[in-house]
Coordinates of C-alpha atoms in Angstrom, one line a residue:
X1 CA -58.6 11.1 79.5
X2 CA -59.1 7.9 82.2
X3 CA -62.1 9.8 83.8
X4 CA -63.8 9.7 79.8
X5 CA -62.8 6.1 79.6
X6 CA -64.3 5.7 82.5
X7 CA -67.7 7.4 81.6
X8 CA -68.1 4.8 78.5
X9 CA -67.2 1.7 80.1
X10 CA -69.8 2.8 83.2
X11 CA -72.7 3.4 80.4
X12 CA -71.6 0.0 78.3
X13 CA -71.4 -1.5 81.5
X14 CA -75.3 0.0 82.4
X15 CA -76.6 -1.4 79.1
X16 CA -76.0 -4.9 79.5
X17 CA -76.7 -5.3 83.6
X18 CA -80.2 -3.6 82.0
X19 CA -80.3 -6.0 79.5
X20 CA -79.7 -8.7 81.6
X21 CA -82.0 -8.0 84.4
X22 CA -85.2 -7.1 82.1
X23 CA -84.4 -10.8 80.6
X24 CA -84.4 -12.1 84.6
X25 CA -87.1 -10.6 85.6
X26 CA -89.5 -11.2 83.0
X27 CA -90.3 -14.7 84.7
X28 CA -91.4 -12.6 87.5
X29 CA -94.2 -10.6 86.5
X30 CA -95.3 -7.7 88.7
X31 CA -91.4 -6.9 89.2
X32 CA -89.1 -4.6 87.8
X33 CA -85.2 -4.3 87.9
X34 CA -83.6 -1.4 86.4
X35 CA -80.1 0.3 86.6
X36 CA -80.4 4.0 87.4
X37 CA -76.3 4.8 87.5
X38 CA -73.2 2.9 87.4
X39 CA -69.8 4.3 88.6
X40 CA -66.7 2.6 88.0
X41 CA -63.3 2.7 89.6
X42 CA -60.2 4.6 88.4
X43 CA -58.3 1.0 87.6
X44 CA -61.4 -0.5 85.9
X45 CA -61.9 -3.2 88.8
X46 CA -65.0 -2.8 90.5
X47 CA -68.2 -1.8 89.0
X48 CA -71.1 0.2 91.8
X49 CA -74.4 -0.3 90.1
X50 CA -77.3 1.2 91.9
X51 CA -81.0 -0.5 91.5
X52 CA -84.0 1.1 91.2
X53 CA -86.8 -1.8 92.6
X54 CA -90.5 -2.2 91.8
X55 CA -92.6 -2.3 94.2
X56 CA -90.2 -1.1 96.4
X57 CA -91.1 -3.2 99.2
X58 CA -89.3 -6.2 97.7
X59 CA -86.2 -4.2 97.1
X60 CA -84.0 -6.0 99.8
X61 CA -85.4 -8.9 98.9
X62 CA -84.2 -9.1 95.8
X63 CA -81.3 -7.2 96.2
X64 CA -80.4 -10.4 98.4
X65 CA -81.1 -12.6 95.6
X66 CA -78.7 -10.5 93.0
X67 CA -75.7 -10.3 95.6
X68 CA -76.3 -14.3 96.0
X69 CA -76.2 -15.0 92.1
X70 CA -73.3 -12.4 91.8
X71 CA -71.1 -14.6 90.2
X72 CA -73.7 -15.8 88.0
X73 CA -74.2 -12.1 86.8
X74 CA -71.1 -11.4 85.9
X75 CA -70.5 -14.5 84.2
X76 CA -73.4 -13.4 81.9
X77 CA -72.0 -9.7 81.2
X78 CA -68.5 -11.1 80.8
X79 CA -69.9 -13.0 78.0
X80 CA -71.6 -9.7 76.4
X81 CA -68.8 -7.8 76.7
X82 CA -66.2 -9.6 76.3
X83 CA -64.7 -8.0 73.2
X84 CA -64.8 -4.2 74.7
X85 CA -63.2 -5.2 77.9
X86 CA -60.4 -7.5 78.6
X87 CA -61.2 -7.9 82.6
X88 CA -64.5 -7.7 83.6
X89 CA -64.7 -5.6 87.0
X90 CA -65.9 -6.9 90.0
X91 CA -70.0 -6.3 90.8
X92 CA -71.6 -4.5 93.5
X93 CA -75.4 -3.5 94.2
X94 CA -77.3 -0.9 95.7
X95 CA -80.6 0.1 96.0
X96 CA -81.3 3.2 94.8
X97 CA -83.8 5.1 96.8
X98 CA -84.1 8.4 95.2
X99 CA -87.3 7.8 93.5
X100 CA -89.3 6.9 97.5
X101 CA -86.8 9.9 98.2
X102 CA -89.0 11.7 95.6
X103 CA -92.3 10.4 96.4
X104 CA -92.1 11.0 100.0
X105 CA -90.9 15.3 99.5
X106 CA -93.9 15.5 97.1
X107 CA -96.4 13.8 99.8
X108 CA -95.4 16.8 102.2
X109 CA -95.3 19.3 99.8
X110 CA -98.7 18.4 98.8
X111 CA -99.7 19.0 103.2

């Protein structure tokens, strides 16, 4: 029962961070920001999103600027979600690499 609880907060959870960062980066043009997966904890505390970054070679470079306006971020979804959710769980980011993963099998396969 807690791990399908789980399940729908991590999706509601993937909708908004989506939501948010499409609205963030549309200032930046040439950049995209979107949330591949999101897991979240057995007590509903901490949220592990994981980024998928275009063009890739700004990824840590913006992944610096999320983790900087963390607070900022969750503000925001606290304010979306506020009437699923009584707390809203604690952010953390990662780049996720399994699309260069991807790429880089399908450049050697092609050898």
């Amino acid at each position: 029962m807690q791990e399908t609880r789980q399940n729908k907060i991590a999706r509601l959870l993937q909708k908004e961070l989506s939501l948010i960062f499409q609205q963030q980066t549309r200032a930046m043009h040439g950049t995209m920001v979107s949330v591949t997966r999101t897991k979240v904890s057995p007590d509903l505390s901490i949220c592990t999103a994981y980024l998928s970054i275009f063009p890739s070679e700004k990824g840590e470079e913006i992944l610096a600027n999320i983790n900087a306006n963390n607070k900022a971020i969750r503000y925001e979804l606290g304010t979306r979600v506020r009437n699923q959710l009584r707390i809203i769980p604690e952010l953390r980011f990662f780049i996720d690499d399994s699309l260069d993963y991807i790429e880089r099998i399908d450049e050697l396969l092609k050898k």
